Structure formats: structure tokens, C-alpha cells
């Protein structure tokens, strides 16, 4: 399974990824938005490895670990097939197309691209969809992180592993600020920067394991949201870039260690190849595709590609490794998660006290690495640390994207025409505060109540991103047909899944009634489905139109001139 994954994913990048770059066109001499729009806050040029670190750390949260392990109930064959096919031809294509369209559009997000090529109404609806989605993700991930950092068990006993993870994560934040200063002002060689980052990483882990921090989950809720607020408003170079850069090494180390562990220990597969089209009342279509999510294709990735990473690209040739390459790495992580759950016999993980998906993942890798002489407890703690760190990192990015979506929703072209209300709504601190306040209310309900909706909303977002990118490519006279199959297939998956969710919740509403959390699920499901349908229909109509409405909709960068000449 591992050899097949390495060959397929590596080959996909070298062959299909490069073909896409050649087909769409890459101009290494064209000035990127990181330079033409540089503002020192969101638009900041960065080295390839730094932007890759941001992209990879932002998209590789708990999703590619949780999804494949949950979907394993259908058997390892359908899960592996979807991860490999979806990763190469769906997810990586979406991520690359989203970044490409953004870089060619002055670094603007998918919302602005929709406005340019589909219409203002489509843009407003898409931005509203993104904002609601980001609130959902922040709420779920914040509750997950707070639970992971929780230093106390139900009986009041301290949990050392959680305390160590909490201390290390807090040290990461402090070290990220220091690393940001070094990257921005010292102008050192990238290998020197890498050595400094790895040294900081090792130091934080060592100190964290020696001095665990014990706080309650409620306290961590407050701390996490306070941190996310700060991370949303400070310049990306001061915290977001260096923190993701640090964390990317932790995750890459985890992936490499897991691959080595699999080859050395060569675990047996105790999971059935195929369990059937219906398992435990769940149908393979659409549940498999919604559940695996980030390991194969994720709409959230398009927000990172076009919302933050595109504003940091120094050269157009960096787009392929940063976007397509990061998705290929995430698919590899999903394959590892599948192998981890497959290595346990039925009931073995539960008997060992490994209940949650991250625990199953960490426990399996620890089992693999015992064969090379590494202590089980140390490895288990380090893997848990990596998973927790990336959930927190995803929070940084999605909260900032939510803030940007809300601001863009009310932004006007002429600053002088802004009313006091518009000025308030587009204010960085107000938009951040409102987004996080609503997410905080949802987080208090608990991620278990809102997580089921995340998968469907996430995949519907991928539909909208693919539609927008397909329209962009067609209207700028580039080939776009490679996006049609992913676009229409994901439409069928997400509209089916959301409709099933709404039907199920509505049935409960008129029989047993709904809890507050379930009621919010129903409200969000209806809103997301309605918004998604309207934007998708508008996008398909634009695809069926003429190749170019007018020369005015061409992007300045496509003229292959500098902005003044254009």
C-alpha cells in the first residue's frame, strides 16, 4: 500500500502537475502580487520553503487523519483508491488552480474572481458562505485544541501528555515571533534558517516534556481564542509564516518517521478489503467522499491557496510545489492514517485505550517505531503533539480567512463612499472579533455537535472553488475541461450529503425535537445548501457562455507586462 501510494502520488506530481503548469502557463519573470501589492501585513513575499510550510501546515490539520480512519468502515480498498485518485486529480488540481487564479488576479481571493467572471451577486453569496464555513471550522478546531490541551481527566487526575503538548505549543508561538524577526531582518541563507527552525523545534519539545502545563479545558478555550484574535490581526511575517514554517518540519518528520516505521515493521493488514456499499446505516456514496475530505479534496484548501499563500508567492514557478505539492503530501498522510487503523485487529485499539482517531494514529506509529528502538511513550506523545500543533495552526489560517471574507463582503471600491457602518464592518478588529465571538458560542456547544456538518460544507466549498477556477480558466482562454469531472462529481456528492443531513434533522425536529446544537446544524445546513446551489448554478451558466465577455475582464498580469506598461 505504501509503495503504491509513493509511486502514484509522486508520479502524479511529476507528470500531471507539471502538465497542468505547462498547459496553463507559468511566467517566472512576471511580478507576483506579493511584490505589486506588498503591504507588510497580508501581502509579504517569502521563500518557497516558508510558503510551503505555511500552506502545508494550514491544510494538514486533523482532517487527513480523522477522515480515512472513520471511512475505514467501508474497507481499505475504496479508501485507498479515493485518496490516490482524489488527491492527484481532484484535490491537488483544485489547490493549484485556486492559487494560480489568485496569483494571476493580483492575489485576490476566490470571491473577487467570482465577481469578475460570474457576477457581484455570486461573489456576495460566496463570501457569506465562506464566512459561515470559517465560523464552523474555528468553533470545531478550537474545541478540539482546547480538549487536547486539557490537563485534567474527569476524575481530576492530571494528564501529563496533554500538559506537555500544551507547553510545547505555547513555546512554538513565542519561538515563531523570534523566528519571524530573524527571517525578516537577518536575511540569512535558507539552510541557516532551516537549522535555526529545527533547533527551536527540538528545544520546544524537550522543554514541553519536562515542564507540562496543567489548565482546564474552559481556561484553554479562552486562551486559544485570545491567541487566534492576535494571530488574525498581526502581519503574517510576525506569526503566521514562521509558526507554520516551524510546524511543517514537525509534520514532515512525523510523515517520514511513519513511512520508515511501516517499511521496517511491515505490519499486517487486519482490515477487510471491502465491507459493502452500506455499513452501519451509512451508504458508501456519498459518505465515503465526505468523510475522507482533506485526504483527497477539501474546499478549505482553496481558501488557504487563494486567501493567504497566494499573497506570499515570490515567483510563479513556486506555485506548483507549494499548492499541488502540499496536497500530495497530505494525501500521503491520509494513506499513513489508513495503514495505521488497518494495522489493528478488531477491538485491539480500544482495549489499549486508543479511542479517538488521533490516538489510534499515534498509537499505531508508536507500535511501528518500537521496532527501530524508539520508546513507545515518547513516540506516542510526539505524534499527539504534531496532530495538536496542526489543529492549532489550521485555526490561525481559517480565522484570518474568515476575517478577510467578512471584510470583503462589505468592501467598496471607493474608500470615500464608505458609510460609518461599512467602515465598522470592514474594520480589522471588529470583523475579527465578531467572527471569533460567534465561533466561541458554537465551540461552547462542543465540536461533536457541529462536526458532522463540517464534512459536507467543506466539500461543497470545493465545488464552488472548482466552478470559479473553471470559469476563470475559460474566460482567460486557458484549458479548463480538466476541472469539469471533479466539479460535477463533487456537486453530486455534496448536494446529496447536505440534503440527507437536512432530511434527517428535519425528521427529528417534528418528532423528538432538536437540541440547541442540532438546531444550529439544521440552520447552517439549509443556509449552506441554498448559498451553494445559487453560486454553483451561476457558475455553470457562466461556463456555458461565450469564451470572453469583453477584453476588460482580462487580468493585468496576463498581459505579461509590468503594471505600468499594462
XYZ file of C-alpha atoms in Angstrom:
566
model
C 0.000 0.000 0.000
C 2.818 2.398 0.873
C 4.808 1.664 -2.290
C 1.697 2.111 -4.455
C 0.950 5.446 -2.730
C 4.503 6.768 -3.204
C 4.528 5.802 -6.903
C 1.049 7.159 -7.687
C 1.325 10.397 -5.707
C 4.911 11.095 -6.765
C 4.102 10.280 -10.364
C 1.006 12.469 -10.224
C 3.096 15.464 -9.195
C 5.895 14.879 -11.722
C 3.602 14.122 -14.669
C 0.101 15.557 -14.191
C 1.122 18.505 -12.021
C 3.816 19.625 -14.434
C 1.448 19.145 -17.371
C -1.080 21.472 -15.718
C 1.600 24.117 -15.115
C 2.716 23.881 -18.755
C -0.860 23.902 -20.074
C -1.986 26.949 -18.072
C 1.296 28.802 -18.402
C 3.856 29.909 -15.810
C 5.848 33.143 -16.256
C 8.881 33.220 -13.907
C 9.561 36.849 -14.888
C 6.094 38.196 -14.072
C 5.880 40.278 -10.854
C 3.731 38.460 -8.316
C 1.118 40.109 -6.056
C 3.479 39.667 -3.091
C 5.526 42.465 -4.687
C 2.988 44.504 -6.663
C 0.518 44.655 -3.744
C 3.035 44.403 -0.868
C 1.583 45.909 2.320
C 3.667 44.278 5.038
C 0.575 42.630 6.572
C -1.067 40.147 4.181
C 0.999 40.661 1.012
C 4.544 39.650 2.008
C 6.998 37.835 -0.331
C 8.533 34.712 1.211
C 10.898 31.917 0.163
C 9.399 28.780 -1.350
C 10.076 26.622 1.709
C 8.462 29.198 4.010
C 5.277 29.467 1.906
C 5.197 25.684 1.513
C 5.436 25.416 5.293
C 2.506 27.806 5.681
C 0.390 26.020 3.061
C 1.162 22.516 4.295
C 0.769 23.292 7.992
C -2.504 25.150 7.378
C -4.201 22.441 5.305
C -2.815 19.395 7.166
C -4.741 19.606 10.400
C -6.582 16.684 11.923
C -8.688 16.132 8.772
C -6.411 13.744 6.816
C -6.012 11.670 9.985
C -9.623 11.588 11.205
C -11.245 11.132 7.784
C -9.560 7.941 6.493
C -9.801 6.268 9.917
C -13.561 6.944 10.088
C -14.069 5.892 6.450
C -12.167 2.621 7.034
C -15.503 1.003 7.949
C -16.043 0.577 4.172
C -12.754 -1.355 3.793
C -9.237 -0.330 2.825
C -9.631 -0.678 -0.968
C -12.244 2.076 -1.563
C -10.482 4.373 0.923
C -7.075 3.921 -0.720
C -8.494 4.317 -4.229
C -10.288 7.568 -3.378
C -7.263 9.047 -1.560
C -4.988 8.384 -4.551
C -7.428 9.292 -7.344
C -8.934 12.189 -5.432
C -5.559 13.526 -4.310
C -3.971 13.580 -7.777
C -6.919 14.535 -9.993
C -9.287 16.394 -7.629
C -7.668 17.914 -4.542
C -4.248 18.874 -5.908
C -5.833 20.270 -9.087
C -8.248 22.386 -7.048
C -5.459 23.715 -4.810
C -3.186 24.550 -7.749
C -5.999 26.131 -9.783
C -7.115 28.256 -6.808
C -3.598 29.573 -6.198
C -2.977 30.072 -9.926
C -6.187 32.061 -10.415
C -5.426 34.173 -7.340
C -1.821 34.973 -8.271
C -2.988 35.929 -11.767
C -5.679 38.142 -10.202
C -3.482 40.382 -8.013
C -3.663 37.952 -5.111
C -7.412 38.328 -4.696
C -9.469 35.523 -3.222
C -11.973 33.250 -4.929
C -14.753 35.731 -4.060
C -13.255 38.504 -6.194
C -12.584 36.053 -9.019
C -16.267 35.084 -8.923
C -17.252 38.770 -9.057
C -15.029 39.394 -12.089
C -16.179 36.430 -14.143
C -19.584 35.409 -12.741
C -21.099 38.494 -11.093
C -21.341 40.583 -7.917
C -24.258 38.592 -6.520
C -22.274 35.371 -6.819
C -19.369 36.991 -5.010
C -21.507 38.201 -2.105
C -23.142 34.801 -1.676
C -19.790 33.018 -1.874
C -18.207 35.295 0.718
C -21.178 34.774 3.032
C -20.798 31.021 2.536
C -17.064 31.244 3.320
C -17.665 33.289 6.450
C -20.255 30.832 7.810
C -17.964 27.934 6.944
C -14.991 29.550 8.708
C -17.076 30.118 11.856
C -17.959 26.427 11.771
C -14.318 25.352 11.373
C -12.946 27.725 14.017
C -15.555 26.513 16.506
C -14.801 22.838 15.862
C -10.998 23.153 15.797
C -10.869 25.445 18.838
C -12.833 22.916 20.868
C -10.569 20.103 19.632
C -7.424 22.055 20.574
C -8.787 23.055 24.000
C -9.675 19.418 24.654
C -6.215 18.263 23.589
C -4.558 20.791 25.927
C -6.915 19.963 28.827
C -4.656 18.984 31.700
C -7.244 17.199 33.819
C -9.137 13.935 33.429
C -12.765 13.521 34.513
C -11.657 12.251 37.930
C -9.389 15.263 38.483
C -6.119 13.463 37.763
C -3.549 15.320 35.670
C -2.865 14.207 32.091
C 0.882 14.555 31.531
C 0.817 14.040 27.765
C -1.744 16.848 27.300
C 0.247 19.135 29.586
C 3.424 18.535 27.593
C 1.618 19.230 24.323
C 0.186 22.460 25.761
C 3.563 23.762 26.950
C 5.266 22.914 23.657
C 2.519 24.596 21.623
C 2.766 27.782 23.676
C 6.554 27.765 23.228
C 6.023 27.400 19.483
C 4.143 30.700 19.493
C 6.946 32.540 21.300
C 9.595 30.958 19.077
C 7.569 31.803 15.971
C 7.716 35.517 16.787
C 11.515 35.289 17.264
C 11.898 33.302 14.023
C 9.731 35.844 12.195
C 12.122 38.612 13.205
C 15.100 36.523 12.059
C 13.517 35.703 8.688
C 12.510 39.310 8.027
C 15.525 41.267 9.226
C 18.579 38.977 9.259
C 18.334 37.815 5.603
C 20.200 34.575 6.305
C 20.705 31.670 3.923
C 17.636 29.407 3.778
C 19.656 26.475 5.098
C 20.701 28.544 8.094
C 17.044 29.457 8.645
C 16.131 25.774 8.424
C 18.778 24.845 11.016
C 17.511 27.562 13.371
C 13.895 26.402 12.938
C 14.763 22.767 13.664
C 16.812 23.754 16.725
C 13.858 25.786 18.038
C 11.529 22.867 17.378
C 13.684 20.395 19.302
C 14.105 22.834 22.203
C 10.357 23.425 22.499
C 9.602 19.696 22.525
C 12.294 18.988 25.140
C 11.143 21.794 27.456
C 7.474 20.902 26.975
C 8.001 17.296 28.010
C 9.948 18.378 31.116
C 7.516 21.096 32.210
C 3.900 20.148 31.353
C 1.250 22.858 31.800
C -1.995 21.898 33.543
C -5.082 24.053 32.881
C -8.771 23.219 32.465
C -10.484 22.960 29.086
C -12.583 26.061 29.857
C -9.433 28.088 30.508
C -7.871 26.805 27.304
C -10.952 27.899 25.355
C -10.297 31.486 26.440
C -6.548 31.295 25.801
C -6.964 29.737 22.354
C -9.461 32.362 21.193
C -7.296 35.187 22.595
C -4.316 33.802 20.678
C -6.321 33.394 17.469
C -7.523 37.014 17.696
C -3.917 38.222 17.895
C -2.820 35.883 15.087
C -5.599 37.277 12.859
C -4.571 40.933 13.074
C -0.753 40.915 13.234
C 1.290 40.863 9.990
C 1.716 37.363 8.528
C 5.505 37.578 8.752
C 5.351 38.165 12.526
C 3.475 34.989 13.482
C 1.590 33.081 10.770
C 4.517 32.440 8.391
C 7.152 31.441 10.975
C 4.739 29.384 13.084
C 3.622 27.369 10.064
C 7.256 27.084 8.980
C 8.168 25.586 12.371
C 5.205 23.227 12.422
C 5.793 21.993 8.885
C 9.086 20.413 9.982
C 7.278 18.657 12.821
C 4.700 17.200 10.441
C 7.259 16.240 7.790
C 9.293 14.491 10.495
C 6.152 12.649 11.555
C 5.391 11.518 7.984
C 8.970 10.380 7.301
C 9.128 8.534 10.637
C 5.805 6.824 9.882
C 6.944 5.731 6.405
C 10.187 4.337 7.830
C 8.205 2.595 10.584
C 5.866 0.963 8.068
C 8.732 -0.385 5.933
C 10.712 -1.618 8.941
C 7.854 -3.216 10.889
C 5.804 -4.277 7.831
C 2.526 -4.545 9.793
C -0.202 -6.937 8.723
C -3.466 -5.548 7.335
C -6.262 -6.577 9.692
C -8.921 -4.541 7.876
C -11.225 -6.105 5.293
C -10.666 -5.031 1.700
C -14.330 -4.105 1.141
C -17.166 -4.145 3.688
C -20.041 -3.350 1.325
C -21.889 -0.346 -0.058
C -23.884 0.045 3.155
C -22.254 -0.175 6.597
C -23.901 0.680 9.941
C -26.678 2.520 8.151
C -24.185 4.637 6.168
C -24.021 4.470 2.370
C -20.638 4.428 0.606
C -21.953 7.202 -1.664
C -21.789 9.982 -0.555
C -20.465 9.224 2.970
C -17.033 7.876 1.919
C -16.216 11.005 -0.107
C -17.499 13.431 2.517
C -15.753 11.642 5.378
C -12.265 11.320 3.856
C -12.440 15.016 2.887
C -8.989 16.615 3.387
C -7.065 13.480 2.425
C -8.425 13.619 -1.144
C -10.084 17.003 -1.748
C -11.009 19.831 0.605
C -12.665 23.152 -0.120
C -10.826 24.708 2.818
C -7.561 24.277 0.903
C -8.798 26.635 -1.808
C -9.269 29.348 0.816
C -5.677 28.938 2.005
C -4.297 28.748 -1.557
C -6.119 31.893 -2.686
C -6.569 33.667 0.643
C -3.138 33.708 2.280
C -0.479 31.647 0.444
C -1.025 33.350 -2.941
C -0.148 36.680 -1.328
C 3.284 35.337 -0.295
C 4.466 33.709 -3.560
C 7.740 35.275 -4.749
C 7.807 33.635 -8.176
C 5.096 31.999 -10.282
C 7.184 28.821 -10.605
C 6.748 28.319 -6.831
C 3.004 27.780 -7.221
C 3.218 24.123 -8.307
C 5.332 22.811 -5.393
C 3.528 24.965 -2.817
C -0.048 24.073 -3.810
C -0.019 20.796 -5.764
C 2.966 19.505 -3.789
C 1.423 20.246 -0.378
C -1.768 18.389 -1.341
C 0.227 15.356 -2.498
C 1.977 15.320 0.892
C -1.392 15.494 2.640
C -2.690 12.534 0.627
C 0.383 10.609 1.762
C -0.544 11.471 5.347
C -4.053 10.109 4.693
C -2.592 6.839 3.364
C -0.487 6.551 6.526
C -3.636 7.063 8.629
C -5.344 4.251 6.690
C -2.383 1.926 7.271
C -2.430 2.832 10.972
C -6.051 1.821 11.500
C -5.596 -1.253 9.297
C -2.717 -2.459 11.497
C -5.010 -3.026 14.495
C -7.058 -6.184 14.881
C -10.763 -5.750 15.640
C -11.096 -4.270 19.144
C -7.322 -4.113 19.715
C -7.060 -0.306 19.700
C -9.994 0.134 22.108
C -8.541 -2.439 24.507
C -5.277 -0.473 24.523
C -7.147 2.706 25.482
C -6.824 4.220 21.982
C -10.285 5.625 21.354
C -10.060 8.830 19.286
C -8.708 8.927 15.720
C -5.516 10.860 16.699
C -4.876 8.317 19.482
C -5.266 5.391 17.056
C -2.933 7.157 14.614
C -0.293 7.944 17.267
C -0.542 4.500 18.867
C -0.017 2.698 15.562
C 3.016 4.787 14.580
C 4.468 4.220 18.064
C 3.972 0.477 17.505
C 5.799 0.713 14.165
C 8.756 2.671 15.580
C 9.253 0.368 18.557
C 10.869 -1.993 16.013
C 13.650 0.563 15.403
C 14.282 1.033 19.125
C 12.282 4.183 19.911
C 10.383 4.228 23.247
C 6.611 3.810 22.765
C 5.603 6.535 25.254
C 7.958 9.129 23.754
C 6.813 8.457 20.189
C 3.137 8.437 21.193
C 3.497 11.840 22.893
C 5.402 13.350 19.944
C 2.819 12.200 17.402
C -0.004 13.570 19.554
C 1.930 16.827 19.766
C 2.185 17.021 15.976
C -1.554 16.457 15.491
C -2.460 19.064 18.140
C 0.012 21.597 16.763
C -1.507 21.402 13.322
C -5.048 21.741 14.542
C -3.954 25.000 16.197
C -2.123 26.076 13.037
C -5.234 25.492 10.930
C -7.077 27.752 13.360
C -4.657 30.613 12.599
C -5.305 30.413 8.882
C -9.047 29.754 8.826
C -9.758 32.551 11.319
C -7.792 35.034 9.195
C -9.600 33.828 6.067
C -12.943 34.270 7.854
C -11.981 37.823 8.780
C -10.893 38.621 5.207
C -14.123 37.119 3.793
C -16.271 39.228 6.119
C -14.351 42.410 5.276
C -14.525 41.711 1.541
C -18.276 41.102 1.841
C -18.824 44.785 2.727
C -15.814 46.346 0.989
C -16.402 49.123 -1.556
C -14.043 50.266 -4.290
C -14.140 53.929 -3.281
C -12.955 54.441 0.285
C -14.555 57.904 0.346
C -18.010 56.412 -0.188
C -17.809 54.259 2.924
C -20.532 54.962 5.453
C -19.740 54.738 9.184
C -21.463 51.335 9.269
C -19.356 49.991 6.368
C -16.203 51.355 7.975
C -17.089 49.483 11.157
C -17.903 46.222 9.360
C -14.647 46.340 7.356
C -12.552 47.250 10.379
C -9.972 44.516 11.001
C -10.532 44.348 14.751
C -14.344 44.429 14.581
C -14.610 41.794 11.829
C -12.147 39.550 13.667
C -13.945 39.993 16.984
C -17.393 39.257 15.518
C -16.175 36.148 13.689
C -14.459 34.743 16.766
C -17.337 35.637 19.103
C -19.827 33.598 17.053
C -17.304 30.763 16.774
C -16.775 30.879 20.546
C -20.514 30.443 21.148
C -20.550 27.408 18.858
C -17.389 25.995 20.443
C -19.042 26.067 23.860
C -21.697 23.714 22.489
C -18.942 21.254 21.588
C -17.359 20.115 18.338
C -19.236 16.789 18.424
C -22.475 18.684 17.784
C -21.170 20.622 14.778
C -18.501 18.320 13.303
C -20.953 16.213 11.214
C -21.803 19.302 9.168
C -18.156 20.235 8.598
C -17.503 17.487 6.025
C -20.449 18.366 3.785
C -19.827 22.113 3.999
C -16.132 21.585 3.293
C -16.801 19.533 0.163
C -19.437 21.981 -1.067
C -16.813 24.702 -0.795
C -14.590 22.644 -3.109
C -17.425 22.639 -5.659
C -17.643 26.445 -5.583
C -13.853 26.792 -5.847
C -13.708 24.419 -8.828
C -16.564 26.270 -10.542
C -14.853 29.633 -10.017
C -11.490 28.340 -11.273
C -13.074 26.673 -14.312
C -14.773 29.937 -15.255
C -11.526 31.873 -14.717
C -9.553 29.492 -16.933
C -12.159 29.561 -19.699
C -12.598 33.333 -19.648
C -8.814 33.856 -19.818
C -8.605 31.437 -22.766
C -6.944 28.565 -20.916
C -7.961 24.905 -20.910
C -10.470 24.218 -18.161
C -12.026 20.866 -19.050
C -9.770 19.006 -16.563
C -11.838 20.663 -13.823
C -15.240 19.528 -15.125
C -15.210 15.927 -13.831
C -14.060 16.918 -10.286
C -16.590 19.769 -10.276
C -19.679 17.771 -11.275
C -18.719 14.702 -9.233
C -18.297 16.784 -6.085
C -21.627 18.504 -6.820
C -23.341 15.112 -6.758
C -21.550 14.172 -3.511
C -22.161 17.363 -1.561
C -25.718 18.158 -2.606
C -26.690 14.564 -1.791
C -24.938 14.634 1.608
C -26.382 18.012 2.653
C -29.877 17.029 1.525
C -29.617 13.826 3.587
C -28.488 15.858 6.632
C -31.382 18.317 6.278
C -33.902 15.478 5.847
C -32.588 13.638 8.903
C -32.562 16.734 11.132
C -35.988 17.873 9.906
C -37.463 14.452 10.718
C -36.116 14.711 14.268
C -37.427 18.277 14.576
C -41.026 17.133 14.042
C -40.736 14.001 16.178
C -38.374 14.116 19.138
C -37.280 17.734 18.799
C -33.740 19.095 18.428
C -31.095 20.253 20.904
C -29.534 23.707 20.509
C -26.550 22.222 18.726
C -28.702 20.167 16.348
C -30.868 23.212 15.621
C -27.757 25.199 14.671
C -26.705 22.304 12.455
C -30.044 22.419 10.633
C -29.872 26.213 10.217
C -26.301 26.096 8.878
C -27.121 23.145 6.584
C -30.059 24.956 4.972
C -28.096 28.200 4.563
C -25.026 26.467 3.130
C -27.045 24.348 0.697
C -29.036 27.343 -0.535
C -25.977 29.560 -0.959
C -24.003 26.754 -2.609
C -26.767 25.954 -5.080
C -27.153 29.560 -6.224
C -23.408 30.137 -6.708
C -22.929 26.779 -8.451
C -25.816 27.454 -10.877
C -24.471 30.933 -11.679
C -21.020 29.458 -12.284
C -22.282 26.744 -14.621
C -24.259 29.356 -16.555
C -21.059 31.397 -16.936
C -19.238 28.306 -18.208
C -21.892 27.819 -20.877
C -21.497 31.425 -22.074
C -19.079 32.885 -24.576
C -15.336 32.476 -24.064
C -14.845 36.187 -23.390
C -17.493 38.737 -22.498
C -15.114 41.625 -23.133
C -11.423 42.413 -23.100
C -11.941 44.314 -19.863
C -12.186 41.120 -17.808
C -8.653 40.035 -18.677
C -6.312 40.191 -15.713
C -3.480 42.734 -15.913
C -0.808 40.164 -15.078
C -1.855 38.051 -18.076
C -0.681 40.824 -20.381
C 2.876 39.721 -19.461
C 3.844 43.342 -18.957
C 4.669 45.166 -15.796
C 1.679 47.022 -14.269
C 2.770 50.432 -15.646
C 3.112 49.126 -19.215
C -0.188 47.292 -18.963
